[in-house]
Amino acid sequence: MAKNKSSLADKAIAGRAVKDAFKKLSPKDQVKNPVMFLVYLSAILTTVLFVLSVAGISDGIVSSGFILAVAVILWLTSLFSNFAEAIAEGRGKAQADTLRASRRDVTAHKLDDPANKEQFTDISGAALKRDDIYIVRAGEQVPADGEVIEGAASVDESAITGESAPVIREAGGDRSAVTGGTTVLSDWLLVRVTQEPGSSFLDKMIAMVEGANRKKTPNEIALQILLVALSIIFVLVTASLYSYSVFSAGQAGIENPTSIVSLVALLICLAPTTIGALLSAIGIAGMSRLNQANVLAMSGRAIEAAGDTDVLLLDKTGTITLGNRQAAAFLPVDGVTEEELADAAQLSSMADETPEGRSIVVLAKEKFNIRGRELGDKDMTFVPFTAQTRMSGVDYKGGQVRKGAADAIRAWVEAGNGVYTSQCEKLVDDVARQGGTPLVVAKDHRVLGVIHLKDIIKDGVKERFADLRKMGIRTIMITGDNPVTAAAIAAEAGVDDFLAEATPEAKLQMIRKFQAEGHLVAMTGDGTNDAPALAQADVAVAMNSGTQAAKEAGNMVDLDSSPTKLIEIVRIGKQLLMTRGSLTTFSIANDIAKYFAIIPALFMGLYPGLKALNIMSLASPTSAILSALIYNALIIVALIPLALKGVKYREVPAGKLLSHNLLVYGLGGIIIPFIAIKLIDLVVAPLLGAL
């Protein structure tokens, strides 16, 4: 059933592409591609020459049938180029149609007073403005993009991400962003609108996948300038050849055997029409492949940058490790009992909703049957974890409890005139050397002991990093762990380097350092504290589940919120660059064969010695020209699947990859046209003879 569905979708895309190919024949569309605009003008010129020939106005060198054949082939070449671009756009347009279908104007419950959730005004979701506050309950659709300021709920984001499993959205964390068009499945959310009408994430997504906002990338512009320069050179060469032919025929006292139509055919065959026709399709297809991977690129420049990236910054948690660190042991110090440590650790973790915090509560209950307290007990004031303090805890009438990174707790203990003992230092080092994460617990500025958190390296990660190393990419693990723990995990995972005890400032400084050395840096992030680093990175992949600040700072958004997606993005970027380079090589190499097909055909009448260059033994000058033109048109169609799919990328050094592609697409680009033009000539020659 899925195959049939896919087949029907492909047929629908192809049908739309055929219609769009004809629509794109307008001068306004054609002028956007200078190389194919040259083909377009040549098709018009030969059509005019055919009409004149039928009317009896011609130089009499070539027949009306020949002129018509050339004109038809040139029009087909333009149509094939348009079709290549349209078929590449088709997938994006199909995805955009699906997204439009998911977008509905829903009623929003706008609050005038956030403190009073029962009094609201029902207005159209499209009328919501930035900083408006609305409430959305179970079973209702989120009317507009926003940041959750109160509440927690399960949200169905399948309309945006395609993932059927619901996700949790809540206030105060890195998973506080909600997207218009998603559906709340349970509980309620109080949301502050973060976008003006018409500029929602869904609107941007539709525009991007449809290609409406696509701009040519720097590499694409540079290549197009090269192609235009080559085309200008060939125009000048062709014009000079006609003048030379007229002069030579006059000197020999014979009629000029070279017609304008034949020279137009020569120009089109020598111009880089193959890559010119496919250039736009390659760029669109690259963005489409990224969309299929559920990544929304805000610009084509970001995809190209991903292909040139040589430094990857990766979060440890969720990327290199499974991310669910679990409390494995309570390690008391200086005469403190294990139960006393467990009690304090559980108390400091009551408001900690992270998997680590919950595992501490569970371990204390399992080992010592310590029951969880009510959050309102003892006039507790919970201290949340922040990237700056790197610790959390609770204040209550009976004292203060803190748990967190060893250096942060040490500073807190010593600030209260407490003593950070050597036994605690030793335990921290022991846990770290084992690849675990030590959390130090202190009460009233007195160290109680260490919690051993265990994290598990993902299967296959080490091999993946080895592949990246072969690609010439340096991998750096970012973690909030202490340096000893970070070093142990980095060694096990096989990354090249690590940044321990990472703060927003440290991440930003590291990125700037690499960029100053000439590197292109990619990183992922989901929190507001990641926003500065994401804004600085060349390729910044924000998680869709993350904060609005992170999404606005990134130039890509991963709809699946998978930190490992960065590796796939780099692969797609490199594949895009390789595809463009390989097909450019193939296109230019093609000219050699077309030169040997057309040049002898044009000038053998003037210089019989040129017959030696007819190495393909083509039947006649007419069949040679038509065969070369037909090949020039058909090769565009033949290469469309490769342009859409991309050249296969392998994790090998760049030099080896270049040599391989030069052999396949350079040498192949020389050999294939010789064979193809000869085979076409074998078909065309008898047909011409029969006319």
XYZ file of C-alpha atoms in Angstrom, residues 5-405:
401
model
C 0.895 5.603 -2.446
C 4.456 6.657 -3.212
C 4.040 5.715 -6.866
C 0.860 7.786 -7.135
C 2.597 10.731 -5.451
C 5.524 10.495 -7.881
C 3.103 10.433 -10.837
C 1.307 13.490 -9.491
C 4.626 15.340 -9.040
C 5.729 14.354 -12.577
C 2.368 15.492 -14.009
C 2.660 18.859 -12.288
C 6.301 19.158 -13.438
C 5.307 18.670 -17.099
C 2.798 21.551 -16.841
C 5.324 23.733 -14.987
C 7.954 23.015 -17.664
C 5.757 24.761 -20.255
C 4.868 27.592 -17.852
C 8.578 28.246 -17.272
C 9.075 29.001 -20.993
C 8.162 32.613 -20.254
C 11.075 35.063 -20.763
C 10.745 36.189 -17.123
C 11.623 32.674 -15.926
C 14.188 31.894 -18.616
C 16.312 34.982 -18.002
C 17.026 33.729 -14.441
C 19.309 31.068 -15.957
C 21.711 32.804 -18.397
C 23.035 29.595 -19.988
C 19.573 28.191 -20.702
C 18.417 31.655 -21.773
C 20.986 31.337 -24.547
C 19.315 28.062 -25.600
C 15.927 29.776 -25.374
C 17.054 32.625 -27.680
C 18.614 30.095 -30.075
C 15.319 28.171 -30.225
C 13.465 31.390 -31.070
C 16.079 32.302 -33.714
C 15.929 28.908 -35.446
C 12.113 28.994 -35.348
C 12.180 32.377 -37.092
C 14.703 31.053 -39.636
C 12.401 28.064 -40.304
C 9.424 30.373 -40.948
C 11.579 32.473 -43.282
C 12.788 29.345 -45.040
C 9.223 28.158 -45.637
C 8.443 31.623 -46.982
C 11.316 31.250 -49.449
C 13.699 33.539 -47.626
C 16.841 31.500 -46.885
C 20.456 31.119 -47.823
C 19.669 27.787 -49.461
C 22.532 25.981 -47.772
C 20.330 23.863 -45.491
C 16.796 22.567 -45.965
C 13.694 23.722 -44.112
C 13.380 20.247 -42.596
C 16.862 20.499 -41.083
C 16.117 23.934 -39.633
C 12.845 22.617 -38.171
C 14.618 19.627 -36.616
C 17.194 21.921 -34.977
C 14.452 24.249 -33.689
C 12.422 21.359 -32.228
C 15.492 19.896 -30.486
C 16.382 23.288 -28.995
C 12.831 23.784 -27.688
C 12.960 20.302 -26.188
C 16.300 21.163 -24.547
C 14.664 24.185 -22.889
C 11.670 22.093 -21.817
C 13.902 19.346 -20.390
C 15.792 21.954 -18.371
C 12.514 23.385 -17.075
C 11.277 19.879 -16.280
C 14.424 19.124 -14.249
C 13.841 22.228 -12.133
C 10.090 21.599 -11.841
C 10.482 17.968 -10.748
C 12.961 19.087 -8.069
C 10.464 21.707 -6.885
C 7.627 19.190 -6.991
C 8.509 17.407 -3.752
C 8.716 20.681 -1.881
C 5.375 21.846 -3.305
C 3.740 18.544 -2.309
C 5.065 18.938 1.243
C 3.886 22.573 1.290
C 0.376 21.456 0.246
C 0.306 18.979 3.131
C 1.368 21.694 5.578
C -1.278 24.097 4.243
C -3.909 21.429 4.748
C -2.836 21.101 8.383
C -3.144 24.856 8.978
C -6.546 25.977 10.166
C -7.740 29.263 11.576
C -8.696 28.218 15.089
C -10.244 30.148 17.920
C -7.774 31.486 20.483
C -8.647 32.068 24.143
C -6.877 35.392 24.686
C -6.293 36.403 28.305
C -6.393 40.013 29.421
C -5.094 39.060 32.874
C -2.782 35.996 32.974
C -3.557 35.578 36.661
C -7.228 34.952 35.839
C -7.362 31.971 33.503
C -11.149 31.716 33.495
C -11.723 35.102 31.925
C -10.715 35.214 28.287
C -11.833 36.613 24.962
C -12.347 34.295 21.992
C -10.682 35.716 18.875
C -9.338 34.323 15.611
C -5.896 32.745 15.951
C -4.767 34.830 12.953
C -5.550 37.999 14.928
C -3.092 37.194 17.719
C -0.151 39.581 17.922
C 3.291 39.287 19.423
C 3.282 39.259 23.266
C -0.425 38.376 23.444
C -1.175 35.657 26.003
C -3.611 32.807 25.412
C -4.622 29.584 27.132
C -4.987 26.289 25.259
C -6.517 23.174 26.806
C -6.651 19.454 26.079
C -8.211 18.675 22.697
C -7.581 22.173 21.303
C -5.237 23.231 18.524
C -2.420 25.655 19.320
C -3.459 28.862 17.508
C -0.042 30.548 17.214
C 3.668 30.072 17.871
C 4.662 30.919 21.392
C 6.598 30.315 24.580
C 4.937 28.423 27.442
C 4.943 30.669 30.528
C 2.861 28.423 32.768
C 1.690 24.821 32.799
C 2.797 21.523 31.278
C 1.010 19.397 28.713
C 1.350 16.563 26.242
C 1.338 17.905 22.656
C 0.798 16.132 19.328
C 3.239 17.655 16.806
C 2.695 15.106 14.021
C 1.281 17.795 11.683
C 4.687 19.507 11.759
C 7.223 16.759 12.414
C 5.471 13.655 11.109
C 6.260 11.960 14.423
C 3.127 10.418 15.953
C 4.469 10.135 19.514
C 3.350 13.086 21.699
C 5.908 15.346 23.381
C 5.905 17.275 26.638
C 5.881 21.054 26.528
C 6.330 22.963 29.775
C 7.280 26.342 31.188
C 10.698 27.306 32.401
C 12.898 24.847 30.524
C 14.425 24.188 27.146
C 11.195 22.559 25.923
C 8.964 25.563 26.268
C 8.299 26.422 22.599
C 4.971 25.471 21.001
C 4.135 25.677 17.313
C 0.870 26.806 15.767
C -1.011 23.906 14.169
C -0.063 21.343 16.835
C -2.654 19.866 19.217
C -2.699 19.738 23.029
C -3.601 16.234 24.203
C -3.690 16.713 27.955
C -3.754 19.414 30.653
C -3.329 23.082 29.664
C -0.726 25.655 28.671
C -0.448 29.391 29.142
C 1.401 30.725 26.115
C 2.937 34.078 25.144
C 2.878 34.695 21.365
C 6.367 35.129 19.897
C 5.592 35.863 16.225
C 3.630 38.458 14.323
C 0.736 37.248 12.112
C 1.934 35.730 8.827
C 5.444 34.989 10.085
C 4.788 31.860 12.119
C 7.058 28.850 12.022
C 4.513 27.034 9.824
C 4.420 29.995 7.391
C 8.219 30.018 7.188
C 8.263 26.252 6.775
C 5.780 26.374 3.879
C 7.766 29.131 2.158
C 11.046 27.255 2.554
C 9.894 23.822 1.383
C 8.054 25.399 -1.535
C 11.207 27.228 -2.548
C 9.571 30.632 -2.562
C 12.375 32.123 -0.503
C 15.182 30.204 -2.127
C 18.150 32.350 -3.007
C 21.221 31.290 -4.925
C 24.107 30.370 -2.648
C 27.594 31.921 -3.002
C 28.993 28.721 -4.551
C 26.048 28.504 -6.932
C 26.509 32.141 -7.969
C 30.254 31.615 -8.488
C 29.619 28.564 -10.670
C 26.966 30.397 -12.657
C 29.406 33.254 -13.307
C 31.908 30.674 -14.635
C 29.261 29.120 -16.880
C 28.216 32.531 -18.204
C 31.862 33.401 -18.916
C 32.312 30.135 -20.833
C 29.106 30.783 -22.786
C 30.273 34.296 -23.754
C 33.576 32.855 -24.947
C 31.740 30.282 -27.096
C 29.467 33.007 -28.522
C 32.532 34.997 -29.577
C 34.200 31.869 -30.984
C 31.092 30.944 -32.970
C 30.693 34.457 -34.354
C 34.336 34.538 -35.412
C 34.018 31.110 -37.017
C 31.190 32.364 -39.240
C 33.265 35.360 -40.347
C 36.236 33.076 -40.937
C 34.070 30.678 -42.955
C 32.743 33.481 -45.182
C 36.285 34.748 -45.784
C 37.713 31.296 -46.509
C 34.872 30.437 -48.925
C 35.440 33.716 -50.747
C 39.159 33.025 -51.031
C 38.494 29.547 -52.390
C 35.837 30.816 -54.792
C 33.149 28.484 -53.494
C 29.790 28.931 -51.766
C 30.036 29.190 -47.953
C 29.059 25.681 -46.670
C 28.520 26.941 -43.099
C 24.991 28.054 -42.258
C 23.778 30.189 -39.344
C 21.654 27.266 -38.116
C 24.700 24.973 -38.024
C 26.695 27.531 -36.055
C 23.801 27.927 -33.599
C 23.905 24.147 -33.150
C 27.668 24.356 -32.538
C 27.184 27.111 -29.951
C 24.557 25.159 -27.996
C 26.606 21.966 -28.066
C 29.755 23.677 -26.819
C 28.035 25.811 -24.156
C 27.798 24.132 -20.703
C 24.079 23.476 -21.141
C 24.035 20.185 -19.190
C 25.130 21.676 -15.867
C 23.311 24.923 -16.743
C 20.048 22.979 -17.039
C 20.591 20.991 -13.839
C 22.226 23.617 -11.605
C 19.016 24.908 -10.073
C 17.584 21.391 -9.729
C 20.668 20.241 -7.790
C 20.265 23.066 -5.245
C 16.510 22.533 -4.852
C 16.957 18.753 -4.553
C 19.599 19.252 -1.832
C 17.154 21.325 0.197
C 14.437 18.753 -0.499
C 16.646 15.918 0.828
C 17.156 17.977 3.964
C 13.387 18.472 4.254
C 12.882 14.721 3.892
C 15.275 14.269 6.813
C 12.854 16.519 8.756
C 15.289 19.434 8.861
C 14.149 22.911 7.854
C 16.979 24.992 6.401
C 16.491 28.732 6.638
C 18.893 29.242 3.715
C 20.711 27.290 1.038
C 23.912 28.910 2.284
C 23.609 26.853 5.484
C 23.438 23.580 3.512
C 26.565 24.459 1.561
C 28.327 25.497 4.753
C 27.415 22.094 6.198
C 29.195 20.488 3.278
C 32.346 22.496 3.979
C 32.205 22.052 7.768
C 35.372 20.677 9.323
C 34.577 21.108 13.040
C 31.517 19.603 14.761
C 30.484 20.606 18.270
C 28.223 17.927 19.752
C 26.437 17.772 23.068
C 27.383 14.727 25.093
C 23.943 14.031 26.489
C 21.533 12.565 23.962
C 24.109 12.641 21.164
C 27.077 10.622 22.334
C 25.369 9.054 25.327
C 21.811 7.839 25.767
C 21.180 10.853 27.934
C 19.359 9.164 30.763
C 21.982 9.254 33.474
C 20.907 7.229 36.459
C 21.931 7.454 40.096
C 23.913 4.287 40.820
C 25.340 4.807 44.327
C 25.529 7.136 47.342
C 29.138 7.585 48.480
C 29.298 9.315 51.906
C 32.388 11.050 53.358
C 33.820 11.968 56.753
C 31.624 9.792 58.953
C 28.327 10.631 57.280
C 26.061 7.599 56.931
C 24.858 6.507 53.515
C 21.243 6.949 54.638
C 21.899 10.506 55.783
C 23.449 11.297 52.394
C 20.530 9.632 50.573
C 18.001 11.628 52.629
C 19.674 14.963 51.804
C 20.134 13.988 48.149
C 16.446 13.094 47.841
C 15.406 16.324 49.556
C 17.470 18.434 47.118
C 15.966 16.522 44.170
C 12.259 16.815 45.018
C 11.698 19.635 42.526
C 14.207 18.281 40.003
C 12.164 16.858 37.128
C 15.193 15.750 35.111
C 15.780 11.986 34.635
C 18.842 12.328 36.904
C 16.848 14.033 39.632
C 14.052 11.476 39.492
C 16.564 8.596 39.596
C 18.067 10.004 42.829
C 14.619 10.065 44.443
C 13.959 6.482 43.281
C 17.351 5.166 44.472
C 16.868 6.684 47.957
C 13.462 5.060 48.171
C 14.692 1.673 46.947
C 17.761 1.498 49.218
C 16.433 3.069 52.414
C 12.669 3.281 51.889
C 12.866 7.064 52.167
C 9.521 8.405 51.049
C 9.225 11.491 48.910
C 8.083 14.680 50.645
C 5.331 16.992 49.584
C 6.794 20.026 47.835
C 5.000 22.351 50.206
C 6.425 20.790 53.352
C 8.617 22.752 55.762
C 8.221 26.019 53.878
C 10.635 24.776 51.263
C 12.152 27.138 48.727
C 13.668 25.237 45.835
C 16.770 26.589 44.086
C 16.686 25.663 40.377
C 19.713 24.556 38.402
C 21.259 27.166 36.081
C 24.135 27.006 33.610
C 25.928 29.693 35.621
C 25.630 28.213 39.140
C 25.703 24.549 37.996
C 23.947 23.417 41.188
C 20.441 23.148 42.631
C 18.907 22.501 46.005
C 16.442 23.591 48.624
C 16.228 26.088 51.483
C 13.967 25.313 54.434
C 13.646 26.150 58.102
C 15.942 23.309 59.062
C 18.792 24.399 56.827
C 20.130 24.438 53.250
C 20.928 21.521 50.936
C 22.769 21.776 47.643
C 23.805 19.245 45.004
C 25.767 19.907 41.829
C 29.140 19.940 40.085
